[in-house]
XYZ file of C-alpha atoms in Angstrom:
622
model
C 98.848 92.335 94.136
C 99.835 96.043 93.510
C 96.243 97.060 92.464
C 95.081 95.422 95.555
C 97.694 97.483 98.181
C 97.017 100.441 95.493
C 93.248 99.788 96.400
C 93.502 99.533 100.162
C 95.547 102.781 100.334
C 93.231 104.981 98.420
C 89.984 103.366 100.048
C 91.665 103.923 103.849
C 92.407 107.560 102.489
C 88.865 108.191 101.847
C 87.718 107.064 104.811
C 90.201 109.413 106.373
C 88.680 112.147 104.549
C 85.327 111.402 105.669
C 86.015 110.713 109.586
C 88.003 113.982 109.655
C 85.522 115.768 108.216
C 82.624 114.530 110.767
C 84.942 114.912 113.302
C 86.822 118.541 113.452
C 83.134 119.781 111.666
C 80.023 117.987 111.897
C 80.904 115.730 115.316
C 79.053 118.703 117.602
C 76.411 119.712 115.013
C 72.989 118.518 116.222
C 72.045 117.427 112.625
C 72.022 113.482 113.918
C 70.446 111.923 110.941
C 72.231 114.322 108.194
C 75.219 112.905 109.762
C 73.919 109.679 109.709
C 74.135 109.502 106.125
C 77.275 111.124 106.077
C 79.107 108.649 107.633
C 77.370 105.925 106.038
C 78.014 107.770 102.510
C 81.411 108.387 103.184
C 81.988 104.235 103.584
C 80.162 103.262 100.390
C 82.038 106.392 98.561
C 85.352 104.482 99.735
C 85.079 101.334 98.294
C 83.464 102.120 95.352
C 85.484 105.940 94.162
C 88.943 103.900 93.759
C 87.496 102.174 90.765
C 85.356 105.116 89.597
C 88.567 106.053 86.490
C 88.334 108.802 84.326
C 90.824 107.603 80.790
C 92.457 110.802 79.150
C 94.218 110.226 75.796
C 97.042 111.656 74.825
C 98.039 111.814 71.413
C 101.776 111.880 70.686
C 104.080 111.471 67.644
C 105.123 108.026 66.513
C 108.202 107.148 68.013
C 110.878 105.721 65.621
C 110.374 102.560 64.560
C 113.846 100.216 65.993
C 113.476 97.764 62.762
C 116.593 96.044 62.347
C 116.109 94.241 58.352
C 115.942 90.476 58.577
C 119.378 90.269 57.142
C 120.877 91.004 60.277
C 118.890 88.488 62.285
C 120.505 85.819 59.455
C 123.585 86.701 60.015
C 123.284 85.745 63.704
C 125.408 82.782 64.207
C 123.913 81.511 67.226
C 120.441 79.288 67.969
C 117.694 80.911 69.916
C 114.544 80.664 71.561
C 111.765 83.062 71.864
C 108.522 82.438 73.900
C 105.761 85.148 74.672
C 104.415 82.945 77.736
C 107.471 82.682 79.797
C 111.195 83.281 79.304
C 113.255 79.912 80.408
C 116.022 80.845 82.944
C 119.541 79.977 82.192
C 120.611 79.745 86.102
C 118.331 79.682 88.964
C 117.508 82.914 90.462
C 118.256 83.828 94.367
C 115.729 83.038 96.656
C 113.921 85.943 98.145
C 111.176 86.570 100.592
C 107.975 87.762 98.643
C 106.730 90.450 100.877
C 103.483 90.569 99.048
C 102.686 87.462 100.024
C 103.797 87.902 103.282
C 101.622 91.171 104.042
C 98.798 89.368 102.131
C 99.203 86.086 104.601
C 98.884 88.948 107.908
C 95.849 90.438 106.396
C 94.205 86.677 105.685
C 94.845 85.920 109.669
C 93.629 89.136 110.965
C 90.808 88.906 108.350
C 90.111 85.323 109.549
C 90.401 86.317 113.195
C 87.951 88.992 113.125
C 85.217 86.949 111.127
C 85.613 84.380 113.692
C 84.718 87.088 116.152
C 81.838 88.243 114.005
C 80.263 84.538 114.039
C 80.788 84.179 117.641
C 78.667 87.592 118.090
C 75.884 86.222 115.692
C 75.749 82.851 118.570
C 75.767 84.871 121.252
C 72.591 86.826 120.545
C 71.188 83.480 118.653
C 71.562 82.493 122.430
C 69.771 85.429 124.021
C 67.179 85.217 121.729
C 66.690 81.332 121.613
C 63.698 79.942 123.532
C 62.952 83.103 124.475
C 58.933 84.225 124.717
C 58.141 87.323 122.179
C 55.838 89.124 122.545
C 54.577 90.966 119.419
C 53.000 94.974 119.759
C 53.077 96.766 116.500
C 56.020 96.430 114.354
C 58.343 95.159 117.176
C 58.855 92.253 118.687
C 59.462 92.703 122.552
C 61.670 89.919 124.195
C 61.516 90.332 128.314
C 65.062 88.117 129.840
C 66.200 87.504 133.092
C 69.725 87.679 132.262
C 71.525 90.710 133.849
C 72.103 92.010 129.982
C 71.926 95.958 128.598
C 69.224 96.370 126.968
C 69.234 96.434 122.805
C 67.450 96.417 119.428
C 68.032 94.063 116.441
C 66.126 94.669 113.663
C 62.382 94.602 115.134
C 63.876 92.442 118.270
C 63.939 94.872 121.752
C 65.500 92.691 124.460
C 65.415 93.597 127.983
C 65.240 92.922 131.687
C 61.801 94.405 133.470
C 62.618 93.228 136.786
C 65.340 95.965 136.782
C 63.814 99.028 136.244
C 60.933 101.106 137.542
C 58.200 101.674 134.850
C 59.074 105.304 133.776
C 62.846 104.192 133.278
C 61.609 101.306 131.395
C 59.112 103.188 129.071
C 62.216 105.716 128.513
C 64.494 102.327 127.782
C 61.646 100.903 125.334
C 61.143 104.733 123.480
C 64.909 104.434 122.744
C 64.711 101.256 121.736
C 61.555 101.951 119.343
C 64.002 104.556 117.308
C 66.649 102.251 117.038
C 64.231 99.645 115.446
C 61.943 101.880 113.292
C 65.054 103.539 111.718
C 66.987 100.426 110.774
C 70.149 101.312 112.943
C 70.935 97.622 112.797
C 72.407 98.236 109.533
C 74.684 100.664 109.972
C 76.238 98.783 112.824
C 76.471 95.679 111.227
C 78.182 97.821 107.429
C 80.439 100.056 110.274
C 81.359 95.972 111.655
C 81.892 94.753 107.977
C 84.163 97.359 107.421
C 86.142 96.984 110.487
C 86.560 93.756 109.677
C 87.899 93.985 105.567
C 90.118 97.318 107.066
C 91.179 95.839 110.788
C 94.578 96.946 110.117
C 93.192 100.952 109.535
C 93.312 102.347 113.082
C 90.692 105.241 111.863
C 87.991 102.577 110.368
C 87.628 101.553 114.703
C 87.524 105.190 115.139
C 85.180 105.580 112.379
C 82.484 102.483 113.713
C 82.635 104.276 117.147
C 81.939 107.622 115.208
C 78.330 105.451 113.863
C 77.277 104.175 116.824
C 77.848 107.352 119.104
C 75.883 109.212 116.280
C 73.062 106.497 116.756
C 72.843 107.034 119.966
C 72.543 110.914 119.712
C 69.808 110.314 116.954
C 67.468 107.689 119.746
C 68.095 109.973 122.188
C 66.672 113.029 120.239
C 63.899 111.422 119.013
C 62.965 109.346 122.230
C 62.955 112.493 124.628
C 60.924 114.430 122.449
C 58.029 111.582 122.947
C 58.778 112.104 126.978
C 57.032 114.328 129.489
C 60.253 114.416 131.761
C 63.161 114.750 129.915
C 65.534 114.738 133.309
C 63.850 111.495 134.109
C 65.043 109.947 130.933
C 68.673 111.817 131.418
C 68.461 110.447 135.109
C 67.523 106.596 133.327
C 70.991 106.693 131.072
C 72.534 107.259 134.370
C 71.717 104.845 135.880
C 72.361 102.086 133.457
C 75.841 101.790 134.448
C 76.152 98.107 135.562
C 74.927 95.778 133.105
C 77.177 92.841 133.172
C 76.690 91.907 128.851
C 76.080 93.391 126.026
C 75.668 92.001 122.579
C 78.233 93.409 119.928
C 76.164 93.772 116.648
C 72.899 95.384 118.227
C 72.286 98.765 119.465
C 72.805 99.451 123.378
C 70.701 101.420 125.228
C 73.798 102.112 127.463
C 76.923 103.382 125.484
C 80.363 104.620 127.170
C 79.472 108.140 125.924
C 76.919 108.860 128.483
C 78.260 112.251 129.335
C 78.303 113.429 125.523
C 74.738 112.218 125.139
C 73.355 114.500 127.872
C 75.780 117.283 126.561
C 73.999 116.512 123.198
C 70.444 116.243 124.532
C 70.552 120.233 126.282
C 72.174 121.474 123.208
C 70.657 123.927 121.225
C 69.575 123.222 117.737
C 72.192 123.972 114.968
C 71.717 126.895 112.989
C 70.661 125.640 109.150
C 73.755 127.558 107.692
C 76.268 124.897 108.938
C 74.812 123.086 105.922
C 77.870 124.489 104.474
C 79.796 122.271 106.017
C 78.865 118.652 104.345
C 79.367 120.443 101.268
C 83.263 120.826 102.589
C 84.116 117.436 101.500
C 83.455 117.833 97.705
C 86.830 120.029 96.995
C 88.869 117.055 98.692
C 86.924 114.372 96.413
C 87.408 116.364 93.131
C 90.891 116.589 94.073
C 91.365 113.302 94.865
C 89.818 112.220 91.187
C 91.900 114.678 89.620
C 95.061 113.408 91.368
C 94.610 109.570 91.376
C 91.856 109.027 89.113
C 92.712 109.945 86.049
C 94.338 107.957 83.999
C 96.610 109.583 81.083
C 96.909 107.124 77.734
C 99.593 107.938 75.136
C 98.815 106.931 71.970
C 100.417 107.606 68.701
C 99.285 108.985 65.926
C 98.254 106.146 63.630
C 98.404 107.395 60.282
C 101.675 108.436 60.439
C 102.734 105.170 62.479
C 101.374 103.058 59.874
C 102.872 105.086 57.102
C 106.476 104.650 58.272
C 106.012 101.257 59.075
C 104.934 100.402 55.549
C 107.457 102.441 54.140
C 110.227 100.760 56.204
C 109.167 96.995 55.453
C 108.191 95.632 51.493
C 107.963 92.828 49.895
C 107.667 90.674 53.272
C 105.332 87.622 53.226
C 103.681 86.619 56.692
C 102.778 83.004 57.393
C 100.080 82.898 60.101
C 99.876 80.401 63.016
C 97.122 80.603 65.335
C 95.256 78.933 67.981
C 92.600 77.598 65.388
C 95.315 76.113 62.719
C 94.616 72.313 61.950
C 97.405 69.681 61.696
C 97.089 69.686 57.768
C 97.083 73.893 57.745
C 100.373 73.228 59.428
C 102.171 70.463 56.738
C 100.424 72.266 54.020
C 102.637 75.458 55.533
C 106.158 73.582 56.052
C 105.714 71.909 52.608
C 105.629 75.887 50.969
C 107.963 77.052 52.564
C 110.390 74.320 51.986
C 109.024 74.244 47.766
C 108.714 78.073 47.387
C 111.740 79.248 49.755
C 114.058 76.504 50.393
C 113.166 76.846 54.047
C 113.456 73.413 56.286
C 110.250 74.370 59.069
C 109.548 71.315 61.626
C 106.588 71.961 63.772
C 106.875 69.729 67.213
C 105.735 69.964 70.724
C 102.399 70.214 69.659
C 99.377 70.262 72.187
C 96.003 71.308 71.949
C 93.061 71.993 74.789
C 89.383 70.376 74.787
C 88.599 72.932 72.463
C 90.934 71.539 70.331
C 93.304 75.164 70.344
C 96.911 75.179 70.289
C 98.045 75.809 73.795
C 101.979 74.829 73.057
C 104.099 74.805 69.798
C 107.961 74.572 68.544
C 108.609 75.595 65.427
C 111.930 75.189 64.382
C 113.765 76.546 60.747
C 116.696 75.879 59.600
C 118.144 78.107 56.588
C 119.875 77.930 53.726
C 123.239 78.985 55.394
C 122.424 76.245 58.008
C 121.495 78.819 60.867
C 118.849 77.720 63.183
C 115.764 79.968 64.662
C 113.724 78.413 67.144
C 110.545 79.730 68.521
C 108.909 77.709 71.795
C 105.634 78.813 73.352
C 104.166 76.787 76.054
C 100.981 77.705 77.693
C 97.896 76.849 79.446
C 95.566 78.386 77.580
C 95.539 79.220 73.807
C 98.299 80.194 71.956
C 98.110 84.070 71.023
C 100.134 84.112 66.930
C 102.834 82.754 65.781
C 104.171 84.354 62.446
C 106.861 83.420 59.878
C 108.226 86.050 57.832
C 109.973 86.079 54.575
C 110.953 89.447 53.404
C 113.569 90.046 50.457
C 115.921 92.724 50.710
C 117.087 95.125 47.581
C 119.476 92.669 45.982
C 117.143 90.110 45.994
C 118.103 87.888 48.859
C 115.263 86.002 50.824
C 115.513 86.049 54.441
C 113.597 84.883 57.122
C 112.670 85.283 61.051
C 110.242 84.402 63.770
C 107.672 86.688 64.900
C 105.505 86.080 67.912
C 102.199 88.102 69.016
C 98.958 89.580 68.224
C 97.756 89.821 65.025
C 100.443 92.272 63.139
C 99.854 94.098 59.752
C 103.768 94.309 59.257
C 106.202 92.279 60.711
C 108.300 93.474 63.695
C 111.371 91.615 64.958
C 111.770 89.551 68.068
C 113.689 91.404 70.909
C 116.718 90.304 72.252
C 115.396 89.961 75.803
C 113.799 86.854 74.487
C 116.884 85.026 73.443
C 118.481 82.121 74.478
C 122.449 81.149 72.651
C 122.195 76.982 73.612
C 125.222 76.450 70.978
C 128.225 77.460 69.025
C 130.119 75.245 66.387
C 133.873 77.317 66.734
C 135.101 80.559 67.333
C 133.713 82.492 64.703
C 129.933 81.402 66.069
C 130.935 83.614 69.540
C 128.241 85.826 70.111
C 128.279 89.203 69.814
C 127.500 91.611 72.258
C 123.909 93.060 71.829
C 123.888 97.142 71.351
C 123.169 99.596 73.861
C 119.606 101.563 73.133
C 120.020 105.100 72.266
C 118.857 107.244 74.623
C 115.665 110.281 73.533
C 116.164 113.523 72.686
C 115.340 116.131 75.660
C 112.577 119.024 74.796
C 113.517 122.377 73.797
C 116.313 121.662 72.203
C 118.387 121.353 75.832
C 121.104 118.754 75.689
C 120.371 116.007 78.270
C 123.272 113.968 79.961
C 123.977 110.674 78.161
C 124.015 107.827 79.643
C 127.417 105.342 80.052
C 127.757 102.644 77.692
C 127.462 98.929 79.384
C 130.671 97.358 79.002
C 130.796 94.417 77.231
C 132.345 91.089 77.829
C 136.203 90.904 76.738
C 136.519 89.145 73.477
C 139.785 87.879 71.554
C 140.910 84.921 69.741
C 141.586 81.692 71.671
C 145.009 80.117 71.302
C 145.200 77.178 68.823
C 144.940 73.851 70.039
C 147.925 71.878 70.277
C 149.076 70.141 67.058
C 150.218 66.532 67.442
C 152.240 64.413 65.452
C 150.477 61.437 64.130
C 153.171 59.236 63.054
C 154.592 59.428 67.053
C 150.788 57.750 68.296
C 151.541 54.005 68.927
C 149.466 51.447 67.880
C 146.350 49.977 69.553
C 147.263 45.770 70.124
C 144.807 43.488 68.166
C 142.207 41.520 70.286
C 142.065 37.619 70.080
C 140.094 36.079 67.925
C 139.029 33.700 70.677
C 137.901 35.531 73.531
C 137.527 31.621 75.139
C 141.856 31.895 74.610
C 142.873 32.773 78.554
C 146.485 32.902 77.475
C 146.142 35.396 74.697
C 143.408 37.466 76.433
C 145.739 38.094 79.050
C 148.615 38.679 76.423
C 146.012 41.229 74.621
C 145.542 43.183 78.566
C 149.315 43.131 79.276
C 149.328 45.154 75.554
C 146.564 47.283 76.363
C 147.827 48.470 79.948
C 151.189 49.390 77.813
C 149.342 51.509 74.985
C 147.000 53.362 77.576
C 150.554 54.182 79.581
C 151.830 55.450 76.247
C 148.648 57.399 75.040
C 148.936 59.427 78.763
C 152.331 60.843 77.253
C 149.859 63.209 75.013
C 147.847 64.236 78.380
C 149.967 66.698 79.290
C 149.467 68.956 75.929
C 145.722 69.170 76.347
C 145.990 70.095 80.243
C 148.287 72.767 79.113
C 145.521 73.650 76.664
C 142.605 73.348 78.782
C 144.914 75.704 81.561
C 146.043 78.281 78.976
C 142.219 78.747 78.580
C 140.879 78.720 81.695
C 143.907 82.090 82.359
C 142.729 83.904 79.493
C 139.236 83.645 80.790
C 139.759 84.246 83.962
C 141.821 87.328 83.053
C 138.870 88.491 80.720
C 136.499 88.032 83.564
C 138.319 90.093 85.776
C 138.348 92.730 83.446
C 134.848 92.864 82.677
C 133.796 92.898 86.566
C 136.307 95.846 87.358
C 134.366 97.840 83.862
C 130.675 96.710 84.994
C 131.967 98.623 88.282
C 133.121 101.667 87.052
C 129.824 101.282 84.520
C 127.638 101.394 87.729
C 129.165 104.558 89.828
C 128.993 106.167 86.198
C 125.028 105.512 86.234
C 125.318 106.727 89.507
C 126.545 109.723 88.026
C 124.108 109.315 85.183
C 121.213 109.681 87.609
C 122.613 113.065 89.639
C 122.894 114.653 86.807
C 119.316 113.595 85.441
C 118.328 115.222 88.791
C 119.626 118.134 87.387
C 118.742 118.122 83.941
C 114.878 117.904 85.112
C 115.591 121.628 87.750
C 116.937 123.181 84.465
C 113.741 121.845 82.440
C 111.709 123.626 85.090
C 113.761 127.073 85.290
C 113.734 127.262 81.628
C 109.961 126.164 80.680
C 108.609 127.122 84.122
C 106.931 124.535 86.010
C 102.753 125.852 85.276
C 103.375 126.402 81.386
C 101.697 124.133 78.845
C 104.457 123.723 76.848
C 106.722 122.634 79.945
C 103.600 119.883 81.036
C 103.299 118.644 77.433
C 107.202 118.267 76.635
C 108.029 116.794 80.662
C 105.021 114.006 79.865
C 106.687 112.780 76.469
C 109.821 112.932 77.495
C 109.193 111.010 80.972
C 107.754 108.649 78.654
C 110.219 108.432 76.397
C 112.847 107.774 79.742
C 110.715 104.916 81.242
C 111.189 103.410 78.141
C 114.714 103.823 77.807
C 115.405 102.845 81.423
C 113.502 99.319 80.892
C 115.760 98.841 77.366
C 118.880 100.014 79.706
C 117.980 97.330 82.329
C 117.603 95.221 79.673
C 120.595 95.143 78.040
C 122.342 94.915 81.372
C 121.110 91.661 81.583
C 121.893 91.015 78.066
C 125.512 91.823 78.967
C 125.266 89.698 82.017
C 124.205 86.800 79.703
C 126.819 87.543 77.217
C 129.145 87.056 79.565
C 127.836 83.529 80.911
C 127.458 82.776 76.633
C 131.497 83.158 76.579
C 132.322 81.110 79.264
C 130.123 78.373 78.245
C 132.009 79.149 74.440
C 135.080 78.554 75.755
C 133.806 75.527 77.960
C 132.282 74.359 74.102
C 135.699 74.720 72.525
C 137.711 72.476 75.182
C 134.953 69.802 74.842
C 134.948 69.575 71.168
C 139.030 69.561 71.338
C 138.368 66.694 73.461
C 135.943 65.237 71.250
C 138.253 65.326 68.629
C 141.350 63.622 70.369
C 138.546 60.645 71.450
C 137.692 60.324 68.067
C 141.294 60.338 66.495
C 142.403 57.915 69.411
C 139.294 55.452 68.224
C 140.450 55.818 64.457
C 144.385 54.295 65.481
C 142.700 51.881 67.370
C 140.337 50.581 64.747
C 143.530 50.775 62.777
């Protein structure tokens, strides 16, 4: 949707360009069919210039590779799920009105409205033509009416009325007509109504049609009066056809609006051949406009030294491959080496494959030796891109293991945290841990640039113990019937049962006090970490000004024009759209973190509760 509103708004710019030019230079320049093809360039030049890209690479040095070892990711004490397709929402998002669609739903009706306007043009002249007698002199195809209707051309069609004019004004009519016809001008009405109709919402694309067909009338009157004896008598003839009741939309009128300006045009003197100069105006505003918009600058990193650092960062890692084309056996044979070689427990589920038999969706589940799980999900419509398993073994030996998802990698990089989903914790100790800010890049020319506030992270803290209870105080479930036919004991065995349940509620009131204690020291900690996220925005607030600032002092120091200014600005800007997405990022991490402890401490009351249930079913088995 961008491209397309990026589209529209250079296109309508270049038609801009063009109209402007004809108008404040070439409108009252007598060079009619120069101008012709200047207006009719400057449309096709529109349309076609926007995706006309010149690629410029830019080679850079390697940024730092942000490998965290696998041993970290095993330490993790938390379940996750990563998935390249789409990333699974933990809480529905507001709704919001989607301009894009909105503006794109306007330009569909006025798009729709406009062809319908176009069609009902075509059946109008279908029905001045229809039934009609032609009569056929040359290359043209005369068509005589009765209708009270302007006279026209379409294509090799002339339609007019005989009965209204004298024979000299008629032979002037047909002469204009002839020019029309032998030169085509059909087509550049009908492109000037094509484009009116793609760009009806560009005020200067109506100015611009009305800009063609004035131009095309200038160009039949030229060329008609110069096969005239009189030329008054054919200025007296376009005065005189004033009244006509209809006229046909997509043809060429003998009569336009702009009968003064044709006369105007028809005494003018012939332009002098050095205002040639002035189509040649445009080009300066076109290479500028390439130059500005059409270039498009690719940063790329130097590969030898990339590679270099990567290999000397990762060793001894093994990658197991999964890709679109891996059979069902591929995939056993794989979870039977891992779990031979490595002591690694891989289950493969949620397996689906298209016509062309290709993996479209895949889970792949592993569960280590420490009992951690790592879950990677991908669900698609189309074919899976890779899914990689890598083992790599750290100095001391130990064998660790992570998920990688992807193209096709020559060393393994770690999944990022914006891809991960916490679904459970066993106790306390599994809480998660707040995910690190990024660092932020090192400013050019050794200037010091601000640094950005740390994101404050969610409060955390031990939770009080639950509430011990003395076992020997529980009483004792009562002992069903044997007979369940027996009405007298049954209801001896209810009476028993109403009196234990009354009993057990004397141990409510701990757990309430429990479940209340937590619910504070949540509450408390949420408070807390709204007031900080607070203060953490008006200090990126702050963060920004002085960015502001930083970037004036880059351009007093370097100068604005020098090389060495351009070159350092365009790695560093790089380097800060990168950092800003990471920032955003790990806002939302924090948001999430956040959610994670509440639903930890929610997990904690539960599995108190749990236990109680499963203590009071053990005294009642009893």
């Amino acid at each position: 949707m961008e491209a397309l509103f990026t589209f529209i708004i250079k296109s309508g710019s270049l038609i801009a360009l063009f109209y402007f030019a004809y108008y404040f230079l070439l409108r009252k320049e007598t060079f009619f069919t120069s101008n012709r093809y200047f207006l009719l360039a400057g449309l096709i030049t529109s349309v076609v210039l926007p995706f006309v890209i010149y690629t410029k690479v830019v080679w850079v040095d390697p940024a730092p590779i942000l490998y965290s070892p696998v041993a970290q990711t095993a330490s993790l004490n938390h379940d996750y799920v990563s998935s390249y397709n789409q990333l699974q929402a933990i809480e529905e998002e507001p709704f919001e009105i989607n301009w894009n669609l909105v503006s794109l739903a306007i330009y569909a009706i006025g798009f729709a409205a406009f062809m319908l306007k176009f069609a009902i043009d075509f059946y109008s002249l279908n029905s001045v033509l229809k039934g009609k007698k032609v009569k056929q002199q040359e290359d043209f195809k005369f068509v005589d009416v009765t209708e009270n209707i302007a006279p026209f051309s379409y294509f090799d069609y002339i339609v007019y009325n005989s009965s209204l004019y004298s024979e000299a004004e008629l032979q002037s009519i047909l002469e204009h007509e002839k020019v029309h016809s032998d030169q085509h001008h059909t087509v550049d009405v009908i492109i000037s109504r094509i484009f009116c109709i793609l760009f009806w919402f560009n005020p200067i694309i109506w100015l611009y049609k009305k800009a063609i067909l004035q131009n095309l009338e200038f160009i039949a009157d030229n060329e008609a009066s110069k096969k005239l004896s009189d030329k008054k008598a054919y200025q007296y003839t376009l005065l005189k056809i004033t009244t006509h009741e209809t006229c046909v939309a997509i043809t060429n009128h003998f009569y336009q609006s702009l009968i003064k300006k044709r006369i105007v045009m028809l005494n003018k003197n012939q332009s002098k051949k050095w205002n040639y100069w002035k189509y040649y105006a445009v080009i300066p505003a076109l290479a500028a406009f390439i130059f500005l918009f059409q270039i498009k600058t690719i940063a790329q990193e130097k590969k030898a030294l990339a590679e270099k650092t990567a290999v000397t960062e990762i060793q001894d890692a093994e990658v197991f491959r999964i890709t679109k084309s891996t059979t069902d056996q591929e995939l056993k044979d794989l979870t039977a080496k891992l779990k031979s070689e490595h002591n690694v427990d891989v289950t493969i589920s949620d397996l689906k494959r298209n016509s062309n038999n290709e993996i479209t969706s895949i889970k792949i589940q592993i569960v280590k030796e420490n009992g951690k799980k790592q879950i990677l999900q991908v669900n698609s419509t189309q074919a899976i891109k890779e899914c990689n398993i890598v083992l790599n073994t750290d100095d001391n030996g130990t064998k660790n293991i992570v998920l990688v998802n992807g193209e096709t990698i020559t060393t393994p990089t770690m999944v990022k945290t914006q891809n991960v989903v916490i679904t459970d914790f066993k106790n306390e100790a599994d809480a998660p841990e707040a995910p690190d800010a990024p660092a932020p890049p090192s400013a050019p020319g050794n200037m010091v640039a601000p640094v950005p506030p740390a994101a404050p992270a969610f409060p955390a803290g031990p939770l009080p113990p639950a509430p011990a209870i003395d076992m020997s105080k529980m009483p004792k479930p009562p002992r069903a019937p044997r007979d369940a036919k027996d009405k007298v004991a049954m209801a001896q065995f209810e009476k028993e049962m109403a009196e234990f349940e009354k009993k057990m509620e004397a141990f409510e009131p701990d757990m309430k006090a429990y479940e209340k204690q937590i619910e504070t020291i949540m509450s408390q900690r949420e408070a807390i970490f709204e007031k900080q996220m607070e203060q953490y925005e008006i200090a990126m607030q702050k963060f920004n000004m002085n960015m502001d600032k930083f970037n004036i002092d880059m351009k007093m120091k370097f100068g604005s024009d020098s090389k060495e200014y351009e070159n350092n600005m365009k790695q560093y800007e790089l380097d800060m759209r990168r950092y800003e997405l990471d920032m955003k990022q790990h806002e939302k991490e924090m948001k999430e973190h956040a959610k994670q402890m509440k639903q930890h401490a929610k997990d904690m009351k539960q599995q108190e509760k749990n236990r109680k249930m499963a203590e009071r079913d053990e005294n009642r088995k009893a």
